[in-house]
Coordinates of C-alpha atoms in Angstrom, one line a residue:
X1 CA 4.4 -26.7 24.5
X2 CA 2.1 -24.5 22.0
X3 CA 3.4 -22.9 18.8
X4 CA 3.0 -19.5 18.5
X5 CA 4.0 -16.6 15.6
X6 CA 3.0 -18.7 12.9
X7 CA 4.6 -17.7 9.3
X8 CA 4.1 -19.0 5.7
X9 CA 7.3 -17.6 4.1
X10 CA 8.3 -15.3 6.9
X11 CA 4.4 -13.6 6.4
X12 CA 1.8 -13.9 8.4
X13 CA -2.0 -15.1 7.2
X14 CA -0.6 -14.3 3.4
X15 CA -3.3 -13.5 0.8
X16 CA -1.8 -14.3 -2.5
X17 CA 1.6 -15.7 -2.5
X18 CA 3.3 -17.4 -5.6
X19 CA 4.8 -19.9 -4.0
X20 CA 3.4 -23.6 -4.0
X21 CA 5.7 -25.2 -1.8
X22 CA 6.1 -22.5 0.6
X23 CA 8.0 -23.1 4.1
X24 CA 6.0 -22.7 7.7
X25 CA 7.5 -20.8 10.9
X26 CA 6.8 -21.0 14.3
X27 CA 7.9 -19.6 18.0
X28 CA 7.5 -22.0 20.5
X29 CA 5.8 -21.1 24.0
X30 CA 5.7 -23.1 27.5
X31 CA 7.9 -26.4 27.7
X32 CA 11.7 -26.0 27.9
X33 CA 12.4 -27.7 24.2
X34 CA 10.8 -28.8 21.1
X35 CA 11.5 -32.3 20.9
X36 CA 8.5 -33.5 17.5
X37 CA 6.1 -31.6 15.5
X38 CA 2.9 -32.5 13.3
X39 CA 1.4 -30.2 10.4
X40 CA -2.0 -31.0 8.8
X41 CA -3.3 -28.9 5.9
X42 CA -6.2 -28.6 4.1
X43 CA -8.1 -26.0 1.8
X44 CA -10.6 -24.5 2.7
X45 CA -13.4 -26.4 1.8
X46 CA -11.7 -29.8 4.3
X47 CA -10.2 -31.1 1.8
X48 CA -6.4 -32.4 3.6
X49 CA -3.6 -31.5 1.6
X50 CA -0.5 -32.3 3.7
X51 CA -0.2 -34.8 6.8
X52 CA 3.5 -34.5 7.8
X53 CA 3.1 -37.1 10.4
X54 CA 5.0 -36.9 13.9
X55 CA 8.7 -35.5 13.1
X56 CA 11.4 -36.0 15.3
X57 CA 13.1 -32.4 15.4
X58 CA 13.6 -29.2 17.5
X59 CA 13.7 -27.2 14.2
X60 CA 11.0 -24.6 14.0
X61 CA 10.6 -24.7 10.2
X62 CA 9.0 -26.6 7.9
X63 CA 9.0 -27.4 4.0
X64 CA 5.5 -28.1 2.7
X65 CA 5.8 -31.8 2.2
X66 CA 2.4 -32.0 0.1
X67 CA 1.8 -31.7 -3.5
X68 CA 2.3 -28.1 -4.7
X69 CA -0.5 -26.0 -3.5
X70 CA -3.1 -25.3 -6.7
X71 CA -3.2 -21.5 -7.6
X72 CA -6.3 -19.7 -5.3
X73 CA -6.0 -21.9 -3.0
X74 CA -6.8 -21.1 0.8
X75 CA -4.6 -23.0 2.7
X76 CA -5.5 -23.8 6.7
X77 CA -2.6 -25.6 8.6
X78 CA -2.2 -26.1 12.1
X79 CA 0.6 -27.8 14.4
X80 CA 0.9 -28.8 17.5
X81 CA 4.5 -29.8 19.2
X82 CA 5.9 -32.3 21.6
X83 CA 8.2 -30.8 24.5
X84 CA 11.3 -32.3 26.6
X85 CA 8.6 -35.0 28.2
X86 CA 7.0 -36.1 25.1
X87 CA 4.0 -34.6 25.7
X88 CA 1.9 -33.0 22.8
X89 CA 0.6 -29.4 23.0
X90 CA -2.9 -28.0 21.6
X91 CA -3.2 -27.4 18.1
X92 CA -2.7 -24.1 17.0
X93 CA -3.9 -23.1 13.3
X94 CA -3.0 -20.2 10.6
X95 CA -3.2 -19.8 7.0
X96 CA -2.0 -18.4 3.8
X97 CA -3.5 -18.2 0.1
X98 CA -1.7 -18.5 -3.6
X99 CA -2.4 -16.2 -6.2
X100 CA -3.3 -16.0 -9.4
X101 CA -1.8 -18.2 -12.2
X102 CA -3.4 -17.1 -15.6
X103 CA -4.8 -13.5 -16.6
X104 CA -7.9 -13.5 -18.4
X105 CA -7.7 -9.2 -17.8
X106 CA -5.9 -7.1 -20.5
X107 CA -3.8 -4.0 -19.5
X108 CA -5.7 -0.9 -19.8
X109 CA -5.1 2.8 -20.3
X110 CA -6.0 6.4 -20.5
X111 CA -7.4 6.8 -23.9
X112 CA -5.0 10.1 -24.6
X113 CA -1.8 10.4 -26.4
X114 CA 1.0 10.7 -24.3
X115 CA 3.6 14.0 -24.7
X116 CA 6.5 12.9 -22.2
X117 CA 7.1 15.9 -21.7
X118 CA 3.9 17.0 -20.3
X119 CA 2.3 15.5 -17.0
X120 CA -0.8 14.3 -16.6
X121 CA -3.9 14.4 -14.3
X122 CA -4.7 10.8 -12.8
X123 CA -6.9 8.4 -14.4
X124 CA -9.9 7.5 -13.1
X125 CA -11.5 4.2 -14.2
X126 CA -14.6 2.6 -13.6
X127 CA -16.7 -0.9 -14.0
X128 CA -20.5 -1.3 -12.6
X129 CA -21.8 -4.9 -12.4
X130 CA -24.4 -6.6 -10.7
X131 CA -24.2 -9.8 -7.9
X132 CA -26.2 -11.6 -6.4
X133 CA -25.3 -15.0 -3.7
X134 CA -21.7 -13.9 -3.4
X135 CA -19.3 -16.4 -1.4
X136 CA -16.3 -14.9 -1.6
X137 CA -14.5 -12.6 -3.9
X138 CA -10.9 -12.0 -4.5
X139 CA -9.2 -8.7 -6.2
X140 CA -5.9 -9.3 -8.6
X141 CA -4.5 -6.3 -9.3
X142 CA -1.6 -4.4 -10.4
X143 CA 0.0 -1.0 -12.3
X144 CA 2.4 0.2 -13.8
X145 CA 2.5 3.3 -11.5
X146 CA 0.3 3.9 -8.9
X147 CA -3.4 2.2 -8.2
X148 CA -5.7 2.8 -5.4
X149 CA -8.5 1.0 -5.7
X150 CA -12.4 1.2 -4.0
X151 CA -15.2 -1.2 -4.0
X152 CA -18.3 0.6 -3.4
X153 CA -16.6 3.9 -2.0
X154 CA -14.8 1.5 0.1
X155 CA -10.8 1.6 -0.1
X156 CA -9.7 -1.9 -1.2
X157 CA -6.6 -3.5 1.2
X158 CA -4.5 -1.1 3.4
X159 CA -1.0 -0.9 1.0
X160 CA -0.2 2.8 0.2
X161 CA 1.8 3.3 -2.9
X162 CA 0.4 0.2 -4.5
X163 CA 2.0 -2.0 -6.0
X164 CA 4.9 -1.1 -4.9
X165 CA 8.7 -0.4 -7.1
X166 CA 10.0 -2.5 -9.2
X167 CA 12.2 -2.2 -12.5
X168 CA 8.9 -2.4 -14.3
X169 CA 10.5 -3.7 -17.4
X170 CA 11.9 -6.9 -15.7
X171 CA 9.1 -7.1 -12.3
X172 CA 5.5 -6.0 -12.1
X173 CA 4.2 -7.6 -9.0
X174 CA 0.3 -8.0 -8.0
X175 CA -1.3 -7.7 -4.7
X176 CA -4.6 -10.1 -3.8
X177 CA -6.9 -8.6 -2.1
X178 CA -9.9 -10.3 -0.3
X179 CA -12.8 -7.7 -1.0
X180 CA -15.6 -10.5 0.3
X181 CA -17.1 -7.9 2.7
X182 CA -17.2 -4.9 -0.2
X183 CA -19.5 -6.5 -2.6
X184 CA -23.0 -6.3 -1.8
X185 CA -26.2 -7.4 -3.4
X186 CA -27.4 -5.6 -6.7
X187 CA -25.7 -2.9 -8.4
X188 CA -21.8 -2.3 -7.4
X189 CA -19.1 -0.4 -8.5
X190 CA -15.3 -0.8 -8.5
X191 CA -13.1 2.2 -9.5
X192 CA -9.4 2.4 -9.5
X193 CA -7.6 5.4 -9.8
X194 CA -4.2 5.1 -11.3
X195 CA -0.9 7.8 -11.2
X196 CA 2.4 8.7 -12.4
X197 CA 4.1 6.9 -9.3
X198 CA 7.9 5.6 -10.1
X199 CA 6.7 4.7 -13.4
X200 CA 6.2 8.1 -14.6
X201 CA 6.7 10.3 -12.6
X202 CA 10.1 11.5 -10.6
X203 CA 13.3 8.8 -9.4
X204 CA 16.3 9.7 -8.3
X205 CA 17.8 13.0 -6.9
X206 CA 17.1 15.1 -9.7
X207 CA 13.7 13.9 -10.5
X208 CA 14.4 11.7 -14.0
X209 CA 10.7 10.9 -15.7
X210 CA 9.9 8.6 -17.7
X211 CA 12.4 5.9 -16.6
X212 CA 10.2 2.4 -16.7
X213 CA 7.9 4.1 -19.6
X214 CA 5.8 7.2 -21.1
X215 CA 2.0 5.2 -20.8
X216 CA 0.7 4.1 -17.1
X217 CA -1.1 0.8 -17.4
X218 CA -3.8 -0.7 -15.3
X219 CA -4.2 -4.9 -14.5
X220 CA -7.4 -5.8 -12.8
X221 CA -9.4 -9.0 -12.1
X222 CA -11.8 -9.7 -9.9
X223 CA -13.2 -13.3 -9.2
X224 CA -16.1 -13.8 -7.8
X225 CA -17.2 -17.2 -6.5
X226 CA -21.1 -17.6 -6.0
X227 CA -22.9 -19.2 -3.5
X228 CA -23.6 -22.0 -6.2
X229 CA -20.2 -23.1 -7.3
X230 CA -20.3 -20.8 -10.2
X231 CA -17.0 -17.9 -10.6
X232 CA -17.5 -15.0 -12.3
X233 CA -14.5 -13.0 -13.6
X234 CA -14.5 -9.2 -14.6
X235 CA -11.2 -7.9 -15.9
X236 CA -9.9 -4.9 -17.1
X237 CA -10.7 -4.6 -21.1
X238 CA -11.6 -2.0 -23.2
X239 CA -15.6 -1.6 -21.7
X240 CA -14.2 0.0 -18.7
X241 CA -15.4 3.5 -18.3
X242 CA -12.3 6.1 -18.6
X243 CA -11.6 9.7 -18.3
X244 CA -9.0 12.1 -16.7
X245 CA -11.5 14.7 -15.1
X246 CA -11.4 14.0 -11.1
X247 CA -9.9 15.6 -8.4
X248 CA -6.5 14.8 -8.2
X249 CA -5.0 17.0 -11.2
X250 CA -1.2 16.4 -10.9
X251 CA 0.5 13.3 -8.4
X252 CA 3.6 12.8 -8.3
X253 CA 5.4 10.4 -5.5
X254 CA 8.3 13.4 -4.9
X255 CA 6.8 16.6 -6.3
X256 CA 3.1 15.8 -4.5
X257 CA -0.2 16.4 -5.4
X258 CA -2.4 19.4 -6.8
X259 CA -5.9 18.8 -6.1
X260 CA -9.3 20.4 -6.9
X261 CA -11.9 19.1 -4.4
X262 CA -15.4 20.2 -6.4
X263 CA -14.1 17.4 -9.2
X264 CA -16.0 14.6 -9.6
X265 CA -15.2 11.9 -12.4
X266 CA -17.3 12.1 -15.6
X267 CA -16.1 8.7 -17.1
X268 CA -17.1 10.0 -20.2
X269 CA -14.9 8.1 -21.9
X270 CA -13.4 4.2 -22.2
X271 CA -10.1 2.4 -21.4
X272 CA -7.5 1.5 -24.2
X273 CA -6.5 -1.9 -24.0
X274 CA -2.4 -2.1 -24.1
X275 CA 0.1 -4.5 -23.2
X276 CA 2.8 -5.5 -21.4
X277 CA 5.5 -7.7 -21.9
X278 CA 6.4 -8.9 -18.0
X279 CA 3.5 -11.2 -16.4
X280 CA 3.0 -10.0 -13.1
X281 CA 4.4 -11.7 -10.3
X282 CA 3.0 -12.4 -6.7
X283 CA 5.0 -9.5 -4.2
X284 CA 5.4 -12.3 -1.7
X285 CA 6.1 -9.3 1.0
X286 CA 4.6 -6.7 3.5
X287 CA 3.0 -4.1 2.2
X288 CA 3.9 -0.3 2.8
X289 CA 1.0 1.2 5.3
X290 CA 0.4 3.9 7.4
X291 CA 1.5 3.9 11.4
X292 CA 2.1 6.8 13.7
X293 CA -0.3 9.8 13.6
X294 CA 1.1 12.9 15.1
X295 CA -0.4 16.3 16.3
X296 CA 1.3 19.6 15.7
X297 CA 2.1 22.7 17.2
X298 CA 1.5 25.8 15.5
X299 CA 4.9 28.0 14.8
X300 CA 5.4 31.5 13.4
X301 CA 8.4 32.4 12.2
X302 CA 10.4 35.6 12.9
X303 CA 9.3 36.7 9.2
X304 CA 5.3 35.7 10.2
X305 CA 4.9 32.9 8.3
X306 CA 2.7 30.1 9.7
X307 CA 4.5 26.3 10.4
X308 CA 2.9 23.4 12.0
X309 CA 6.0 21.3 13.9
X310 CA 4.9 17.6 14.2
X311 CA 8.0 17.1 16.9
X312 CA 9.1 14.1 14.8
X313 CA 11.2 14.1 11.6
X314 CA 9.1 11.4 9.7
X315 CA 8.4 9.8 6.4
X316 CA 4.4 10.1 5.4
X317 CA 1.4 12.4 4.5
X318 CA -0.5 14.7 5.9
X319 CA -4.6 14.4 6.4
X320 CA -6.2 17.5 7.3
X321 CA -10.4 18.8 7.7
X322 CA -11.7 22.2 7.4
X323 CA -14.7 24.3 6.4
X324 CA -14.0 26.5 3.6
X325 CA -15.6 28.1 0.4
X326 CA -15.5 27.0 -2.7
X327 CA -12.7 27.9 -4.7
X328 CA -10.1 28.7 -1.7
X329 CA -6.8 27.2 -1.7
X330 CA -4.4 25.7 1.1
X331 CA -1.1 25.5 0.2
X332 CA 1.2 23.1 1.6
X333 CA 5.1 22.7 2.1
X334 CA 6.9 19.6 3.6
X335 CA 10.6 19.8 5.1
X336 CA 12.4 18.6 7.9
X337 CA 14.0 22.0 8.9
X338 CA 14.2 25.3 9.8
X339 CA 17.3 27.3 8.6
X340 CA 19.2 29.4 11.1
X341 CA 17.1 32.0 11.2
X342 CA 13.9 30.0 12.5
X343 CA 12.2 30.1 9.4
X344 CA 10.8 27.2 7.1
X345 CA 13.1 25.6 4.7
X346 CA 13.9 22.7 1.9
X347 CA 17.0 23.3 0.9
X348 CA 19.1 20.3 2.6
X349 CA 16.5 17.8 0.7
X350 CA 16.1 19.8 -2.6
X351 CA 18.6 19.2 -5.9
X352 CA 18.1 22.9 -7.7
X353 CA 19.5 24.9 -11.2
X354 CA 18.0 27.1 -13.3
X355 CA 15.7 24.5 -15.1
X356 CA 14.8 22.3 -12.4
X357 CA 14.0 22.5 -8.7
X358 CA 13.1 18.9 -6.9
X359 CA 11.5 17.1 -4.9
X360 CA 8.9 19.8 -4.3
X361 CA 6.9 17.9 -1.6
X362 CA 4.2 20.1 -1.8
X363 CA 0.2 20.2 -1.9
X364 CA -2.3 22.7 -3.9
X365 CA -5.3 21.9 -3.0
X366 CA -8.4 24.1 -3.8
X367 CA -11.2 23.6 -1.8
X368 CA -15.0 22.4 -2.3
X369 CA -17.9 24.3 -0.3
X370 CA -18.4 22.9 3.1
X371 CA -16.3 20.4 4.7
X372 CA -13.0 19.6 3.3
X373 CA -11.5 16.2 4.3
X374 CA -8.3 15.6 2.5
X375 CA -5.1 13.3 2.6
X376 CA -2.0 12.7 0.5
X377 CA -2.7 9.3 -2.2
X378 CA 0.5 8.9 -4.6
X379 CA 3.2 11.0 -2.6
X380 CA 5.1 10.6 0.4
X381 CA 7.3 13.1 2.0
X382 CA 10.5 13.5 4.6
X383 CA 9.1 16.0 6.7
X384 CA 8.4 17.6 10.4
X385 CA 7.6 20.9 9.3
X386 CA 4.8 22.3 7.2
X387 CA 4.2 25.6 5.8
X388 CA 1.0 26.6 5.6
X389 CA -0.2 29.1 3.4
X390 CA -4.1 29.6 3.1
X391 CA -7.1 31.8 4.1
X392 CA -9.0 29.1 5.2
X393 CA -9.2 29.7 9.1
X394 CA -7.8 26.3 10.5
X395 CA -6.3 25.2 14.3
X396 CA -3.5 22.8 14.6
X397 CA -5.7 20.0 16.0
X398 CA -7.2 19.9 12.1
X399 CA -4.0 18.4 10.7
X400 CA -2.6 15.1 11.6
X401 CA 0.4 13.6 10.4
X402 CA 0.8 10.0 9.1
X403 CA 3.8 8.1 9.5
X404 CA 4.1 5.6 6.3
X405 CA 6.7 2.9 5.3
X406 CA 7.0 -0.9 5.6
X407 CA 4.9 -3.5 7.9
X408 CA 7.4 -5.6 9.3
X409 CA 7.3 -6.5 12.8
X410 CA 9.8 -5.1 15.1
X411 CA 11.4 -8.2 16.9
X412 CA 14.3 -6.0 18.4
X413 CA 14.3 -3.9 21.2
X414 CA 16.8 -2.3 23.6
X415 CA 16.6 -0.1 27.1
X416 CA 19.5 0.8 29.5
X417 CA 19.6 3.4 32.0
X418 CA 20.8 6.1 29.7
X419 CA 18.4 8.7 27.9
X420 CA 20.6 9.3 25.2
X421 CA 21.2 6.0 24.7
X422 CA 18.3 4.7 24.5
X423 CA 17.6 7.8 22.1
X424 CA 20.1 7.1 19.9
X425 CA 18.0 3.7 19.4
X426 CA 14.9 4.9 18.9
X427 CA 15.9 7.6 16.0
X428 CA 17.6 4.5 14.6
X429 CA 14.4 2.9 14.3
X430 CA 12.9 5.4 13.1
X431 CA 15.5 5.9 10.1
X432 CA 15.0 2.3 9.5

């Protein structure tokens, strides 16, 4: 009997968990019954942490029975399990890492002065160092709002809508991101871009700003641990280059995004350093990424207007690539319907009076010369349809759909001889 599906608090091969007695999981696979099992775990560098000995129990579940794990710790434990005969199975091995436990980093911002009743373009902010011998590197990071982060021009971890929300004035939680394989010898770069996101920007049915704050802040730190022993740490502070100048001129996680491709960050300027009176906190979950990618069909409507239908009501983005001049525009709409008449239409997702229409789900984006390669960063949308308004000569095979919402695993599944049925299952999945 082997164990299979190994979990450190329900996750699997965490990176930056908070807790330091976590609890294991397994499946079990061959054998009839779990009759003992044995846990041994040690950090990364061999040094054992935990020997639980031979335990007499069929319970597939574990608390850590070591001392708590130290903070940046990579864990490696592996098991192995005694069936109905007594007889051990192989060893089978996983892992999981804590996070952070101090800052050294201050909270950064846009060096502007904030009107909340204006909205702002995102910030762009940047730090160049230089390495040399790198072992391995880990990336702590958080916002209040929206980051994405890139090491390199490389996107750092695979979470959309990072970090995730929270009542920011009670939870800010971190993500840890292994970003080993980004650094590289010499001169590197690591820029974040950071938006309105729930923070800011739109909540609620009738699109409410400002609800966690007025000013978007920025966490960052990156340790570094050299081929030596030695760590280096660089945090966010005031010496990180700032400015407000890129591409993406208005994101918002509802509304969406109005983007002007030729923009290219000047970083004229530096960070403010700022505060904030919650400590982060690991997420200890499953990130939001992306899954399903969909191709359209291309639609006009009985009034001529051009629709791409994805076949799939979905939450997500759109990507899209074309060859346009500078300065031409593609204008975007995102709804799940069309009205009785065939034609395109938000109104069963939109709240709207005479000072207010939202959400918008929309994208303005004004294109660069050459190829155009584009997709959604700080919005999601509920959507099957999209409008399409542009000049730009385009086929539907350029756009792709993105489905985006929570990684769990699916451990549930159903099939019976009915279509419907079995239909009726699938679109509740997909509401889920």
């Amino acid at each position: 009997m082997n164990a299979f599906r190994m979990k450190t608090e329900y996750l699997t091969e965490p990176v930056g968990i908070d807790i330091p007695r976590p609890r294991l999981f397994w499946n079990c696979e061959q054998g009839q019954r779990q009759t003992a099992f044995q846990i041994l775990a040690a950090d990364d560098e061999g040094a054992l942490l935990w020997d639980s000995g031979k335990v007499q129990s069929s319970a597939m579940r574990a608390e850590w029975g070591g001392s708590p794990v130290p903070p940046k710790t990579k864990v490696l434990w592996k098991i192995r399990l005694w069936d109905e005969k007594g007889i051990p199975g192989d060893w089978r091995t996983a892992s999981f890492e804590t996070g952070i436990h101090r800052w050294q980093a201050s909270w950064i911002t846009g060096d502007y002065k904030v009107d909340k009743k204006r909205r702002y373009p995102v910030d762009c902010f940047r730090k160049t160092f230089s390495l040399s011998n790198v072992k391995k590197a880990r990336l702590y990071i958080t916002a209040c709002g929206l980051y994405e982060a890139k090491l390199n021009g490389g996107r750092v971890g695979n979470m959309i809508l990072a970090p995730g929300i929270t009542d920011y004035r009670k939870q800010v939680q971190y993500q840890t991101w292994d970003v080993t394989g980004l650094l590289q010898a010499g001169k590197n770069e690591l820029t974040v871009q950071l938006a309105d996101g729930w923070y800011r920007g739109s909540c609620g049915a009738w699109g409410l700003k400002n609800q966690y704050g007025t000013q978007t802040k920025l966490l960052a730190q990156l340790e570094i641990l050299h081929a030596d022993g030695q760590i280096e740490t660089i945090g966010t502070d005031g010496s990180w280059d700032w400015s407000n100048d890129g591409p993406i001129r208005f994101a918002d996680n509802k509304d969406g995004e109005v983007v002007e491709a030729a923009r290219i960050p000047s970083y004229k300027g530096k960070a403010k350093v700022t505060s904030h009176s919650v400590v982060p906190t690991a997420a200890n979950n499953v990130p939001v990424t992306e899954h399903e990618q969909l191709k359209p069909s291309l639609i006009t409507t009985p009034s001529g207007k051009t629709v791409l239908d994805f076949g799939q009501n979905i939450a997500g983005y759109a990507r899209f690539t074309v060859k346009a001049r500078e300065g031409q525009r593609i204008f975007l709409r995102f709804g799940e319907l069309l009205d009785e008449k065939g034609e395109f239409t938000q109104k069963n997702i939109q709240c709207s009076n005479k000072k207010v229409t939202t959400p918008l789900q929309q994208v303005d984006y004004t294109c660069r010369e050459g190829e155009n390669h584009y997709k959604t960063t700080f919005a999601i949308f509920g959507f099957q349809y999209i409008l399409v308004e542009t000049d730009v000569p385009f086929k539907p095979e350029d756009f792709t759909a993105i489905a985006v919402y929570s990684h769990m695993e699916r451990t549930g599944f159903f099939e019976s001889s009915n279509p419907l049925l079995n239909q009726f299952v699938e679109n509740t999945v997909w509401s889920a």
